[in-house]
């Protein structure tokens, strides 16, 4: 450790024992870093219910990916961040790690918040900027395509877990689980696609760009692997019941998201 390089390991060890929250931002040597501490282990009950539902609907993409929490989740996240970075996927840089926590570099400028892609698309919708809505949404699709070309997948590919960095590029966050450890890779890729569609299709609907979005989605799917396209087509076919969901706002935003996603996905 040189005099110019902060001792991230010592800083991590000190703050893991003293910070009041599981995830907190700190400033060290003029740079902002985040320290994440292991939480309590998670129970398995909810995964059994989700596995039963996936079997009932014959949808492997709904099979749960266990997140054990505790120190196991920390180990998984550090491993996945390191692996993704080595594959050329933009993720937070791991600066130091130990069994019960790790430190990572902030994706933005010190003291400035970085916004999720979901928030950026939502702001474009509110501003009535349809060109920006489509450009940002396409950027998310392109990020998924890049990740998949590297032979890997994300964990929960919702737009809230895609972060727009100050240079305009997208980084990926939140890797406490590893879908590829329990699911075939083509299923993982479809899982990523469905998470992204579920979290963003409503913005296309609200901005009147769903038609253009459907064309872009079809083009994106066509560039995927044969196995991925087959899994996606089967999944969408078995989700046909979603077309019966009403689009009314009175039934809540969650159902609106599901219906909008189906309208995007259905051929």
Tab-separated table of C-alpha atoms in Angstrom, residues 39-252:
chain	number	residue	atom	x	y	z
A	39	UNK	CA	-27.533	-9.013	6.800
A	40	UNK	CA	-29.430	-11.837	8.414
A	41	UNK	CA	-29.739	-15.155	6.544
A	42	UNK	CA	-32.969	-15.595	4.584
A	43	UNK	CA	-35.503	-18.373	5.088
A	44	UNK	CA	-36.461	-20.808	2.322
A	45	UNK	CA	-40.258	-20.784	2.627
A	46	UNK	CA	-40.924	-18.194	-0.048
A	47	UNK	CA	-38.778	-20.085	-2.547
A	48	UNK	CA	-40.846	-23.253	-2.133
A	49	UNK	CA	-44.029	-21.356	-2.955
A	50	UNK	CA	-42.456	-19.749	-6.035
A	51	UNK	CA	-41.107	-23.108	-7.216
A	52	UNK	CA	-44.590	-24.616	-6.909
A	53	UNK	CA	-46.080	-21.755	-8.956
A	54	UNK	CA	-43.408	-22.135	-11.649
A	55	UNK	CA	-44.221	-25.831	-11.893
A	56	UNK	CA	-47.963	-25.216	-12.002
A	57	UNK	CA	-47.622	-22.679	-14.835
A	58	UNK	CA	-44.908	-24.714	-16.595
A	59	UNK	CA	-42.648	-21.662	-16.645
A	60	UNK	CA	-39.004	-22.477	-15.842
A	61	UNK	CA	-38.199	-18.746	-15.986
A	62	UNK	CA	-40.218	-18.330	-12.782
A	63	UNK	CA	-38.172	-20.869	-10.870
A	64	UNK	CA	-36.779	-19.047	-7.835
A	65	UNK	CA	-33.103	-18.218	-7.588
A	66	UNK	CA	-32.234	-18.515	-3.901
A	67	UNK	CA	-30.643	-15.572	-2.154
A	68	UNK	CA	-29.461	-17.038	1.154
A	69	UNK	CA	-28.611	-13.643	2.619
A	70	UNK	CA	-25.946	-13.301	5.304
A	71	UNK	CA	-22.300	-13.906	4.496
A	72	UNK	CA	-23.208	-16.220	1.589
A	73	UNK	CA	-24.867	-13.334	-0.236
A	74	UNK	CA	-21.793	-11.165	0.318
A	75	UNK	CA	-19.540	-13.880	-1.131
A	76	UNK	CA	-21.845	-14.284	-4.138
A	77	UNK	CA	-21.982	-10.562	-4.851
A	78	UNK	CA	-18.215	-10.086	-4.620
A	79	UNK	CA	-17.636	-13.085	-6.882
A	80	UNK	CA	-20.193	-11.945	-9.429
A	81	UNK	CA	-18.989	-8.330	-9.506
A	82	UNK	CA	-15.422	-9.522	-10.040
A	83	UNK	CA	-16.449	-11.956	-12.789
A	84	UNK	CA	-18.653	-9.454	-14.616
A	85	UNK	CA	-15.934	-6.806	-14.545
A	86	UNK	CA	-13.470	-9.312	-16.019
A	87	UNK	CA	-15.942	-9.971	-18.849
A	88	UNK	CA	-16.173	-6.280	-19.716
A	89	UNK	CA	-19.519	-5.551	-18.059
A	90	UNK	CA	-19.634	-2.227	-16.237
A	91	UNK	CA	-20.298	-2.824	-12.545
A	92	UNK	CA	-19.122	-1.195	-9.295
A	93	UNK	CA	-15.430	-1.856	-8.654
A	94	UNK	CA	-14.797	-4.020	-5.584
A	95	UNK	CA	-12.131	-2.258	-3.512
A	96	UNK	CA	-11.879	-4.600	-0.532
A	97	UNK	CA	-13.798	-7.564	0.817
A	98	UNK	CA	-14.023	-9.747	3.859
A	99	UNK	CA	-16.413	-12.434	4.992
A	100	UNK	CA	-19.059	-10.110	6.451
A	101	UNK	CA	-18.925	-7.229	3.971
A	102	UNK	CA	-17.208	-5.415	1.134
A	103	UNK	CA	-16.396	-1.956	-0.188
A	104	UNK	CA	-17.122	-0.799	-3.743
A	105	UNK	CA	-16.500	2.395	-5.665
A	106	UNK	CA	-19.385	4.810	-6.319
A	107	UNK	CA	-20.545	4.758	-9.940
A	108	UNK	CA	-20.873	8.538	-10.114
A	109	UNK	CA	-19.084	11.632	-8.921
A	110	UNK	CA	-18.384	12.128	-5.238
A	111	UNK	CA	-21.405	13.585	-3.484
A	112	UNK	CA	-23.656	13.256	-6.537
A	113	UNK	CA	-26.464	10.756	-6.915
A	114	UNK	CA	-26.514	8.415	-9.887
A	115	UNK	CA	-29.970	7.706	-11.260
A	116	UNK	CA	-31.353	4.380	-12.319
A	117	UNK	CA	-32.294	3.847	-15.939
A	118	UNK	CA	-35.867	3.373	-14.748
A	119	UNK	CA	-35.913	6.839	-13.192
A	120	UNK	CA	-34.366	8.384	-16.303
A	121	UNK	CA	-36.992	6.805	-18.565
A	122	UNK	CA	-39.767	7.893	-16.196
A	123	UNK	CA	-38.472	11.480	-16.244
A	124	UNK	CA	-38.451	11.419	-20.054
A	125	UNK	CA	-42.056	10.182	-20.027
A	126	UNK	CA	-43.095	13.011	-17.707
A	127	UNK	CA	-41.306	15.523	-19.947
A	128	UNK	CA	-43.111	14.207	-23.021
A	129	UNK	CA	-39.784	13.441	-24.719
A	130	UNK	CA	-40.651	10.297	-26.688
A	131	UNK	CA	-37.307	10.241	-28.489
A	132	UNK	CA	-35.495	10.118	-25.143
A	133	UNK	CA	-37.861	7.422	-23.856
A	134	UNK	CA	-37.007	5.155	-26.775
A	135	UNK	CA	-33.285	5.955	-26.718
A	136	UNK	CA	-32.980	5.200	-23.011
A	137	UNK	CA	-35.101	2.062	-23.288
A	138	UNK	CA	-32.959	0.855	-26.192
A	139	UNK	CA	-29.861	1.491	-24.105
A	140	UNK	CA	-31.174	-0.960	-21.529
A	141	UNK	CA	-31.810	-3.573	-24.218
A	142	UNK	CA	-28.305	-3.029	-25.595
A	143	UNK	CA	-26.870	-3.512	-22.106
A	144	UNK	CA	-28.640	-6.855	-21.758
A	145	UNK	CA	-27.394	-7.920	-25.193
A	146	UNK	CA	-23.812	-7.040	-24.230
A	147	UNK	CA	-24.049	-9.005	-20.983
A	148	UNK	CA	-25.483	-12.016	-22.782
A	149	UNK	CA	-22.775	-11.938	-25.459
A	150	UNK	CA	-20.210	-12.310	-22.695
A	151	UNK	CA	-21.731	-15.674	-21.786
A	152	UNK	CA	-23.319	-14.550	-18.544
A	153	UNK	CA	-26.463	-12.947	-17.148
A	154	UNK	CA	-27.609	-10.384	-14.614
A	155	UNK	CA	-29.383	-11.220	-11.364
A	156	UNK	CA	-32.525	-9.081	-11.321
A	157	UNK	CA	-32.504	-7.132	-14.566
A	158	UNK	CA	-35.095	-4.577	-13.549
A	159	UNK	CA	-34.518	-1.022	-14.734
A	160	UNK	CA	-33.888	0.037	-11.120
A	161	UNK	CA	-30.750	-2.138	-11.166
A	162	UNK	CA	-29.352	-0.475	-14.289
A	163	UNK	CA	-27.590	2.778	-13.398
A	164	UNK	CA	-26.804	5.648	-15.741
A	165	UNK	CA	-23.258	6.817	-15.056
A	166	UNK	CA	-22.099	10.446	-15.585
A	167	UNK	CA	-20.627	9.533	-18.986
A	168	UNK	CA	-24.036	8.265	-20.120
A	169	UNK	CA	-23.084	4.585	-20.066
A	170	UNK	CA	-25.102	1.998	-18.143
A	171	UNK	CA	-23.731	-0.004	-15.215
A	172	UNK	CA	-25.350	-2.992	-13.527
A	173	UNK	CA	-25.863	-3.480	-9.786
A	174	UNK	CA	-27.354	-5.895	-7.215
A	175	UNK	CA	-25.828	-9.371	-7.478
A	176	UNK	CA	-26.694	-11.171	-4.265
A	177	UNK	CA	-27.866	-14.218	-6.233
A	178	UNK	CA	-26.554	-16.162	-9.223
A	179	UNK	CA	-29.256	-17.432	-11.599
A	180	UNK	CA	-26.761	-19.379	-13.729
A	181	UNK	CA	-25.927	-21.554	-10.721
A	182	UNK	CA	-29.442	-23.066	-10.756
A	183	UNK	CA	-30.855	-22.410	-14.247
A	184	UNK	CA	-29.623	-23.073	-17.813
A	185	UNK	CA	-28.102	-19.968	-19.377
A	186	UNK	CA	-30.814	-19.523	-22.065
A	187	UNK	CA	-33.422	-19.502	-19.287
A	188	UNK	CA	-31.326	-16.922	-17.413
A	189	UNK	CA	-31.247	-14.734	-20.515
A	190	UNK	CA	-35.031	-14.925	-20.874
A	191	UNK	CA	-35.361	-14.180	-17.167
A	192	UNK	CA	-33.302	-11.012	-17.720
A	193	UNK	CA	-35.484	-10.058	-20.687
A	194	UNK	CA	-38.735	-10.567	-18.773
A	195	UNK	CA	-37.495	-8.572	-15.777
A	196	UNK	CA	-36.564	-5.696	-18.073
A	197	UNK	CA	-39.870	-5.843	-19.944
A	198	UNK	CA	-41.862	-5.951	-16.711
A	199	UNK	CA	-40.093	-2.884	-15.344
A	200	UNK	CA	-40.151	-0.736	-18.495
A	201	UNK	CA	-43.048	-1.610	-20.819
A	202	UNK	CA	-45.396	0.614	-18.841
A	203	UNK	CA	-43.263	3.634	-19.826
A	204	UNK	CA	-43.650	2.757	-23.496
A	205	UNK	CA	-47.386	2.487	-23.000
A	206	UNK	CA	-47.616	5.817	-21.179
A	207	UNK	CA	-45.524	7.639	-23.781
A	208	UNK	CA	-47.364	6.216	-26.788
A	209	UNK	CA	-44.238	4.450	-28.050
A	210	UNK	CA	-45.322	0.843	-27.527
A	211	UNK	CA	-45.590	0.197	-31.266
A	212	UNK	CA	-42.015	1.302	-31.889
A	213	UNK	CA	-40.948	-0.560	-28.771
A	214	UNK	CA	-42.478	-3.799	-30.089
A	215	UNK	CA	-40.466	-3.445	-33.305
A	216	UNK	CA	-37.253	-2.853	-31.389
A	217	UNK	CA	-38.031	-5.747	-29.057
A	218	UNK	CA	-38.569	-8.109	-31.989
A	219	UNK	CA	-35.254	-7.021	-33.516
A	220	UNK	CA	-33.495	-7.556	-30.186
A	221	UNK	CA	-34.968	-11.030	-29.776
A	222	UNK	CA	-33.986	-11.968	-33.330
A	223	UNK	CA	-30.334	-11.348	-32.451
A	224	UNK	CA	-30.468	-13.720	-29.478
A	225	UNK	CA	-29.449	-17.361	-29.486
A	226	UNK	CA	-31.765	-20.011	-30.900
A	227	UNK	CA	-32.146	-21.540	-27.438
A	228	UNK	CA	-33.071	-18.201	-25.883
A	229	UNK	CA	-35.649	-17.465	-28.574
A	230	UNK	CA	-37.254	-20.880	-28.064
A	231	UNK	CA	-37.481	-20.461	-24.280
A	232	UNK	CA	-38.903	-16.945	-24.685
A	233	UNK	CA	-41.512	-18.016	-27.241
A	234	UNK	CA	-42.675	-20.888	-25.047
A	235	UNK	CA	-42.808	-18.643	-21.985
A	236	UNK	CA	-44.844	-15.948	-23.732
A	237	UNK	CA	-47.239	-18.565	-25.127
A	238	UNK	CA	-47.838	-19.970	-21.641
A	239	UNK	CA	-48.435	-16.466	-20.304
A	240	UNK	CA	-51.303	-15.913	-22.741
A	241	UNK	CA	-53.742	-15.546	-19.851
A	242	UNK	CA	-52.207	-12.129	-19.211
A	243	UNK	CA	-54.055	-10.704	-22.205
A	244	UNK	CA	-57.223	-10.992	-20.122
A	245	UNK	CA	-55.891	-8.562	-17.527
A	246	UNK	CA	-57.662	-5.195	-17.707
A	247	UNK	CA	-55.522	-2.120	-18.361
A	248	UNK	CA	-57.458	-0.013	-15.846
A	249	UNK	CA	-55.422	2.005	-13.367
A	250	UNK	CA	-57.983	1.154	-10.711
A	251	UNK	CA	-56.451	-2.299	-10.299
A	252	UNK	CA	-53.068	-0.926	-9.328
